Short mmCIF file of C-alpha atoms and ligand atoms in Angstrom, two decimals:
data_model
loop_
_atom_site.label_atom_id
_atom_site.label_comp_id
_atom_site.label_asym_id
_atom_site.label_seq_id
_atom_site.Cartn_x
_atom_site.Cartn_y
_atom_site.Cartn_z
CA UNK A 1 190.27 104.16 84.67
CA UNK A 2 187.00 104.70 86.72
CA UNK A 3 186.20 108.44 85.74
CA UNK A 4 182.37 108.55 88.16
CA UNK A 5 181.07 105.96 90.79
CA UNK A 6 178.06 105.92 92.29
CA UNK A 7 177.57 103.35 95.33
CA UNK A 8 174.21 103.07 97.09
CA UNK A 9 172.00 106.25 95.78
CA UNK A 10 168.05 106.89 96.84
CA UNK A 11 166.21 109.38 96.06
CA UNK A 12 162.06 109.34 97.43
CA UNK A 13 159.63 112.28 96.49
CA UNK A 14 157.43 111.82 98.95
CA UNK A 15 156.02 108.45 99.11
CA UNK A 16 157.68 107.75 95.56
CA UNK A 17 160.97 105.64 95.86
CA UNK A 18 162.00 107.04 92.66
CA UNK A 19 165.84 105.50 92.61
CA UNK A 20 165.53 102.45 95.71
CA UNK A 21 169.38 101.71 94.92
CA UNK A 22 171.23 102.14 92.42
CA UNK A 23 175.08 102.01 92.04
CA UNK A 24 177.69 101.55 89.45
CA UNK A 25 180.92 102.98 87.72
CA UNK A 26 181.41 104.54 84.45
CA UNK A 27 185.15 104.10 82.82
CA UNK A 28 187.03 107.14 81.04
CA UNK A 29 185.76 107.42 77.43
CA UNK A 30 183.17 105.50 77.15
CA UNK A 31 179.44 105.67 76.59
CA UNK A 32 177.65 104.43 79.31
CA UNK A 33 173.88 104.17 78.44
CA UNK A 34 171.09 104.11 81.07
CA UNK A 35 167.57 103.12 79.63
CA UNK A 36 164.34 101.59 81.11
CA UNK A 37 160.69 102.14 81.15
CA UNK A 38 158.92 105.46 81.95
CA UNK A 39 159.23 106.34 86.02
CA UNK A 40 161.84 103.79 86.10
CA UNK A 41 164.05 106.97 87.90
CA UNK A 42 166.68 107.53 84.79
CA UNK A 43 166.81 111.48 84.80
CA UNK A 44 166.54 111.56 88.93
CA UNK A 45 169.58 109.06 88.60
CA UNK A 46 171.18 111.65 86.26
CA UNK A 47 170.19 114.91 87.90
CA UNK A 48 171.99 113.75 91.34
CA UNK A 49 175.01 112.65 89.85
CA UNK A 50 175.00 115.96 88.31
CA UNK A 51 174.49 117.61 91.30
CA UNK A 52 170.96 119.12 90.78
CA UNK A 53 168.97 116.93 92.97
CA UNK A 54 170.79 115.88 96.27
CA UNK A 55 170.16 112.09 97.03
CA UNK A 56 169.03 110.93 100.10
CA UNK A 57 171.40 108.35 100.65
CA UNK A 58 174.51 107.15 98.74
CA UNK A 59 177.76 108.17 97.45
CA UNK A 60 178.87 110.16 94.26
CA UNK A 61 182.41 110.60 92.97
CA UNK A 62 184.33 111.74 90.15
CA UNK A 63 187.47 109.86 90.87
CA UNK A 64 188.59 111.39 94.29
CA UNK A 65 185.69 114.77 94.04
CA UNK A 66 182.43 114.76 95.28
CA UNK A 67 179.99 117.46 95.29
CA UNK A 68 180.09 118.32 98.68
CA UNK A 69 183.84 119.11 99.28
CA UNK A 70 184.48 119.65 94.90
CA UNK A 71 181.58 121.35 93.53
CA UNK A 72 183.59 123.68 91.24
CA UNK A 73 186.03 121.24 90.35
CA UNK A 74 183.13 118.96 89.38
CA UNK A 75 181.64 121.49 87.05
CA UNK A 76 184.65 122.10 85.34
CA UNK A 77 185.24 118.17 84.37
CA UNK A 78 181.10 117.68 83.27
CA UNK A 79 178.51 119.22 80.92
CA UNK A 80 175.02 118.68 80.96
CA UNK A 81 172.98 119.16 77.80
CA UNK A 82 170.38 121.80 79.07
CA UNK A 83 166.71 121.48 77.98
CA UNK A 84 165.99 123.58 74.83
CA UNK A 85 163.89 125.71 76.91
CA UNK A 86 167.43 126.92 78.54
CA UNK A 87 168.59 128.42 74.97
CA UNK A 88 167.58 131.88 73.73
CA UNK A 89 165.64 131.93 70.80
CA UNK A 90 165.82 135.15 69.62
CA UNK A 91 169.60 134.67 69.58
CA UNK A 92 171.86 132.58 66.78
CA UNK A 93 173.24 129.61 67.60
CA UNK A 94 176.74 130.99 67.65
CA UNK A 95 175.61 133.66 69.87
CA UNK A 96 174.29 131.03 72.14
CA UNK A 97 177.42 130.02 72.37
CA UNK A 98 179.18 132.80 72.51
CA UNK A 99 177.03 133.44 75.98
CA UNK A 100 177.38 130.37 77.40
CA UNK A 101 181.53 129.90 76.63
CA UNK A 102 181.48 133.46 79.22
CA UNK A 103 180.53 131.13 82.06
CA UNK A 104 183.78 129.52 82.09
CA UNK A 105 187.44 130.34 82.14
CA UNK A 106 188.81 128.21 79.08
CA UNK A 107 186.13 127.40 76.77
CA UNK A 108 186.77 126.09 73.20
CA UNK A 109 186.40 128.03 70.26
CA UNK A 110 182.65 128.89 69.37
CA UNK A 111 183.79 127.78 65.91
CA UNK A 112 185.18 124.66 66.76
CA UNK A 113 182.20 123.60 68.34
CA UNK A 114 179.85 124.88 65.68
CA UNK A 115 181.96 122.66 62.94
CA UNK A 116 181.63 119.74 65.58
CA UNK A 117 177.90 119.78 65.54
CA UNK A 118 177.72 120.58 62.11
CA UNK A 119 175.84 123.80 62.81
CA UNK A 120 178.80 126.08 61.08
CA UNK A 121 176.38 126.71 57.81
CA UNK A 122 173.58 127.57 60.30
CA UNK A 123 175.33 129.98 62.91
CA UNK A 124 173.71 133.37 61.73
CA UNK A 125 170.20 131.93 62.22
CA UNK A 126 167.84 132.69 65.05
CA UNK A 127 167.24 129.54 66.77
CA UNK A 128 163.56 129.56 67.12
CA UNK A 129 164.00 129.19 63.12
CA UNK A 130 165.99 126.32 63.66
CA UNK A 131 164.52 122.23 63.04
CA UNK A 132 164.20 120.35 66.07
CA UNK A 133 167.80 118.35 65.42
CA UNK A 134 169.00 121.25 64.64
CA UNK A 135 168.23 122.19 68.41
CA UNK A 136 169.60 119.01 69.63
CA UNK A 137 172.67 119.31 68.36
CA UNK A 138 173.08 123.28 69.61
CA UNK A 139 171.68 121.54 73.36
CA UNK A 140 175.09 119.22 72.82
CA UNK A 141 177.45 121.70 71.64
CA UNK A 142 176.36 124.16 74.86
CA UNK A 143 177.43 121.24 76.77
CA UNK A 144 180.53 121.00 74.76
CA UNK A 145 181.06 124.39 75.63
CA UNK A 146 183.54 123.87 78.76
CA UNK A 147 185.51 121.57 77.15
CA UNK A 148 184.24 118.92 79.69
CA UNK A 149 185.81 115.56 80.24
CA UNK A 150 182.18 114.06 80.80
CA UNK A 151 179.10 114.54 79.30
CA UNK A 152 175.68 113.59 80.05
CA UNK A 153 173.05 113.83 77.20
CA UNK A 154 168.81 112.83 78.70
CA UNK A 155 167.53 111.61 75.73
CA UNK A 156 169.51 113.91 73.11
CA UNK A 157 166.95 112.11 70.33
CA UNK A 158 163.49 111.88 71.53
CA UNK A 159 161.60 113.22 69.15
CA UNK A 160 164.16 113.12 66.16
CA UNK A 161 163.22 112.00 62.92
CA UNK A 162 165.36 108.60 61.95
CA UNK A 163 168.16 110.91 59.84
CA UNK A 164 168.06 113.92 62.23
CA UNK A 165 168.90 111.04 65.47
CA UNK A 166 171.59 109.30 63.44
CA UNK A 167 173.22 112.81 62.65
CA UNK A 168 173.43 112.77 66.72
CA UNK A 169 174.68 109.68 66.49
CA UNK A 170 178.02 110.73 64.53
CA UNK A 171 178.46 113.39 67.09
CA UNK A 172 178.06 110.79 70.17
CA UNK A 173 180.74 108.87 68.67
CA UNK A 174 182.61 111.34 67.39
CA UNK A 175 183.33 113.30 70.51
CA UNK A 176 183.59 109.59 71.96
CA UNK A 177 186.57 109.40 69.58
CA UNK A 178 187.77 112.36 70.90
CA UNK A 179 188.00 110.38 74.27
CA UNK A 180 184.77 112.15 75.96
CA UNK A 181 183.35 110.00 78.26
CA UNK A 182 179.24 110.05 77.32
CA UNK A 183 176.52 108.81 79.95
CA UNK A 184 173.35 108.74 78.36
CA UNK A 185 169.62 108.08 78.68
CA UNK A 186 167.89 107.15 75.23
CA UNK A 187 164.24 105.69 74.82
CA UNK A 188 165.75 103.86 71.49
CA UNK A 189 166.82 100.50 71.37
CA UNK A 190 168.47 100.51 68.58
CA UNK A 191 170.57 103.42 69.76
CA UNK A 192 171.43 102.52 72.77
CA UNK A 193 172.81 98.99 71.00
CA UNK A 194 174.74 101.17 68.58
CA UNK A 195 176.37 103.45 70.46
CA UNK A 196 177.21 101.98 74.05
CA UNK A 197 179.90 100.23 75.37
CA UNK A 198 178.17 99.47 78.52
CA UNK A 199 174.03 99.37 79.25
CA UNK A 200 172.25 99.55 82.53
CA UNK A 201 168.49 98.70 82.29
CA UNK A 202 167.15 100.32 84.97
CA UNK A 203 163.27 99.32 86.29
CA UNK A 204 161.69 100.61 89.64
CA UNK A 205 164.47 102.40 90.92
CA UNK A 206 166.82 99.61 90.53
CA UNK A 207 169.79 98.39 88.24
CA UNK A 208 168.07 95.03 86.45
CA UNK A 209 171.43 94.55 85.21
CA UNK A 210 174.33 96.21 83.38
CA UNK A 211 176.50 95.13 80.73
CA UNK A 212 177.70 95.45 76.78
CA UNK A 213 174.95 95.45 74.53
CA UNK A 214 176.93 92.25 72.84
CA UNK A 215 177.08 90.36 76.19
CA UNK A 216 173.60 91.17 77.01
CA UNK A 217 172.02 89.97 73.95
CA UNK A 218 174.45 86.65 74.23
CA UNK A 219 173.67 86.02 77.76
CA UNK A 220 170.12 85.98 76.77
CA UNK A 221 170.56 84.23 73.08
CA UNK A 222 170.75 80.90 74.97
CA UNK A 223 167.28 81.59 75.57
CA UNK A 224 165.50 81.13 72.19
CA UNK A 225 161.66 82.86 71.66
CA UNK A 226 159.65 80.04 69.55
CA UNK A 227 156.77 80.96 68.02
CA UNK A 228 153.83 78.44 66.76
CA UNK A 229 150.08 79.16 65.38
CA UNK A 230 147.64 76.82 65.77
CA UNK A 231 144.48 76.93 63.78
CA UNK A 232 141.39 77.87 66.62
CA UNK A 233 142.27 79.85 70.05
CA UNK A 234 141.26 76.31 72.05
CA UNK A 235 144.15 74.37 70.74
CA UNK A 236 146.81 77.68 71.52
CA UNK A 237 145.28 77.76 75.31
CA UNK A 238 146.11 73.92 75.42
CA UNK A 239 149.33 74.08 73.51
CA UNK A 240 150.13 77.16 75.95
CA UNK A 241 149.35 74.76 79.34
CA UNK A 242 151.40 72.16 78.35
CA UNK A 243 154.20 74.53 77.31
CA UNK A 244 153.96 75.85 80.64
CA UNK A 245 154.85 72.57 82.27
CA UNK A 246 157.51 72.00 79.88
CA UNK A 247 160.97 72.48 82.10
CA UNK A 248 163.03 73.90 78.96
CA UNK A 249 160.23 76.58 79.33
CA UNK A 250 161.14 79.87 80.73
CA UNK A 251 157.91 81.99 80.23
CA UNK A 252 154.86 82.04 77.47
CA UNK A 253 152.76 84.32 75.63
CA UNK A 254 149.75 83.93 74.18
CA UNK A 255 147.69 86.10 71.50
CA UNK A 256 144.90 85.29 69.36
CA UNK A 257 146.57 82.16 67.87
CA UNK A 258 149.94 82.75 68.38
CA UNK A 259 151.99 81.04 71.41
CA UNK A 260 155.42 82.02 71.87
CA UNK A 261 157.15 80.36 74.37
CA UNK A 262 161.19 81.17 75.65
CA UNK A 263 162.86 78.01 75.99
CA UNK A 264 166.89 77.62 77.19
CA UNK A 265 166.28 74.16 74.48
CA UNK A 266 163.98 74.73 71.55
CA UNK A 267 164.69 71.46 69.98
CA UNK A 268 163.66 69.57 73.62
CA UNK A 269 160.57 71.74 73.71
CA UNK A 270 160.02 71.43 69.92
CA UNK A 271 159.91 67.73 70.44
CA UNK A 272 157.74 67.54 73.51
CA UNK A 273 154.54 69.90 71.63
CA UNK A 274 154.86 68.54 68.51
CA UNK A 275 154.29 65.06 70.89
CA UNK A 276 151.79 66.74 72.41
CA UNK A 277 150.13 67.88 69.05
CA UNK A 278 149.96 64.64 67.63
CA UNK A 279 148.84 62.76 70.41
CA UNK A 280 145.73 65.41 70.34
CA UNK A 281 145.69 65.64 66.95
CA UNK A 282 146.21 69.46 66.85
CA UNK A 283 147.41 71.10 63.83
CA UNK A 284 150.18 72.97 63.99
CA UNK A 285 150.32 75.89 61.00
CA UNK A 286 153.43 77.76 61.55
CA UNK A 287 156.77 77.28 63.62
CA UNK A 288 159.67 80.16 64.09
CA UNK A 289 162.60 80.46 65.92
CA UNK A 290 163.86 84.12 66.33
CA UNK A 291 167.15 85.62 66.69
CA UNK A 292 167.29 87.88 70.42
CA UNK A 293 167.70 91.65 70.00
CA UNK A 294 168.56 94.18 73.05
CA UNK A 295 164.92 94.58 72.88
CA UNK A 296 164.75 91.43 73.82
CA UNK A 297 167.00 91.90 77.02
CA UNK A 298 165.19 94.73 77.82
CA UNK A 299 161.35 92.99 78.14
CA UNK A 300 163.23 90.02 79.72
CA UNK A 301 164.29 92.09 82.46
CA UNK A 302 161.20 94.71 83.45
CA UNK A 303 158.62 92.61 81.86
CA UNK A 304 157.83 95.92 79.86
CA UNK A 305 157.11 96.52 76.32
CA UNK A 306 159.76 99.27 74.85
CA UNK A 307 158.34 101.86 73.69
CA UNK A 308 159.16 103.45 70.88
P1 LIG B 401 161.03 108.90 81.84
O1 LIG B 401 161.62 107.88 80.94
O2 LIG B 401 159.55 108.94 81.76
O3 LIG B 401 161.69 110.24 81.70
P2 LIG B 401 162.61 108.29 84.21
O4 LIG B 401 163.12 106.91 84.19
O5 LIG B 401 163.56 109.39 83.82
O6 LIG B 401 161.28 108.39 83.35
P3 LIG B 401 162.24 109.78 86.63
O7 LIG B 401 161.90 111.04 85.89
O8 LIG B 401 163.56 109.72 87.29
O9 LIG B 401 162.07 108.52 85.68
O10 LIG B 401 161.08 109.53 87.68
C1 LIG B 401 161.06 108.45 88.60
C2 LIG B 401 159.81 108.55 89.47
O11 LIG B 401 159.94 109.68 90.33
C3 LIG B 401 158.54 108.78 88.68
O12 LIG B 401 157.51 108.09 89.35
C4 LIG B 401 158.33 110.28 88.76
O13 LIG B 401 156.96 110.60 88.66
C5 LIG B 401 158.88 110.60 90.14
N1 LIG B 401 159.45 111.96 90.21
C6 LIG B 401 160.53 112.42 89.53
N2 LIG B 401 160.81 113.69 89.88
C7 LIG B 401 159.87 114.06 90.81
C8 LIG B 401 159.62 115.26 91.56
N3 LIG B 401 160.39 116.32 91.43
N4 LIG B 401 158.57 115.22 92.40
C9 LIG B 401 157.79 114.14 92.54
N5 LIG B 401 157.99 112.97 91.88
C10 LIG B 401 159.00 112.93 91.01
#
């Protein structure tokens, strides 16, 4: 069951297209994971969906609600995981809580959601005194707070230390298991590969494409990165040339050395260089082909570097 669909949006600031035109749909419980380079318009993708920013063309709809007929309907089904700056400080996280549950007409239990992100041992502490997951996982749980049937988390980890992001990581999946449906922005890879059922690489304000991270990485795993050194830099420029020519050759890349080449055939373009490097008498010093990771996907598709 579709649960949000977005056909068509834009959104400019000025002379900045920052979303050009972007639509898809997001299914009931699962998590839906946007990523893409920096300015690639993620959050202004979020922030209209969630009603903060209104788009300047497009549609947005929660099954049969949109926000300018269903606005308080709409709030009731979503939560938004506010910025830290948004929570009090001086107050404890159950406090927090307790504030933010008075917003709304059935909120859960400020216990239940203080077990959920594992906070329960550290609910009589100010939260200024709190670690920065620690934060993060208060930032979900006022989300949580409504009891909302979707939830959208920018970037919940940036920031984290490895063990502090994977603890988010069992509270993605399990309010995922409690059949939440989770739209997310992340800036890690290996997140977004772990916990999504669906990706959409965004770049420029557009959808590069959108899939599972499985199906992704398999679409692309018929292309193969190859990697060769060569002794001297003269030999790699050659070697690179006459890769480039090479019709098995999707694109190259050249450090130092080092030519990697992405070939849909590594054993055709295997044979032709190591033709080519006997005929010119070129040594070759080191040969590797690599296994494709959503990374992988990712630079395929915006030609960018993730960072990390
Ligand atoms: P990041 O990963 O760095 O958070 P993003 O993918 O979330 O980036 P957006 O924050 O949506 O990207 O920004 C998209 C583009 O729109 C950027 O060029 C940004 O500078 C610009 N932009 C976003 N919000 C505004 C605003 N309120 N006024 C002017 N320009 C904006």
């Amino acid at each position: 069951m579709t649960v949000l669909e977005v056909k068509h949006l834009k959104k400019s600031f000025g002379s900045i297209e920052a979303v050009r035109d972007i639509s898809f749909s997001v299914n009931a419980g699962e998590v839906f994971t946007i990523i893409g380079p920096n300015g690639a318009g993620k959050t202004t993708t979020l922030e209209m969906i969630e009603g903060l920013v209104p788009p300047d063309q497009g549609e947005i709809r929660f099954q049969d609600l949109t926000w300018d007929k269903d606005a308080v309907a709409i709030k009731k089904k979503i939560g938004v995981q506010p910025q830290s700056s948004a929570m009090f400080d001086l107050l404890t996280p159950k406090e927090n809580l307790d504030l933010f549950a008075t917003f709304y007409d059935q909120p859960k239990s400020t216990e239940e959601i203080l077990e959920l992100i594992n906070l329960t041992e550290h609910r009589n502490n100010l939260v200024k005194q709190l670690s920065g997951g620690q934060r993060q996982r208060l930032a979900i749980g006022l989300a949580m707070i409504s009891n909302p049937e979707i939830l959208f988390l920018d970037e919940p980890t940036t920031g984290l230390d490895p063990q502090a992001r994977r603890n988010i990581w069992d509270i993605i999946l399990q309010l995922k298991s409690l059949g939440k449906t989770i739209i997310l922005t992340t800036h890690y890879m290996e997140e977004a590969e772990k916990l999504s059922d669906r990706v959409c690489i965004v770049d420029q304000g557009n959808i590069v494409t959108l899939d599972s991270p499985s199906s992704l990485i398999e679409k692309l795993t018929k292309e193969r990165e190859v990697s060769l050194s060569f002794h001297d830099e003269k030999t790699t420029i050659e070697a690179e040339h006459f890769s480039k020519n090479l019709d098995s050759v999707i694109r190259t890349e050249r450090e130092d050395t080092t030519l990697k080449l992405w070939t849909m055939k590594p054993e055709d373009s295997l044979h032709d260089l190591f033709q080519f490097t006997k005929e010119n008498d070129y040594h070759v010093e080191q040969v590797s082909i690599r296994e494709m990771s959503l990374e992988d996907v990712f630079i395929a598709y915006t030609g960018k570097e993730w960072r990390d």
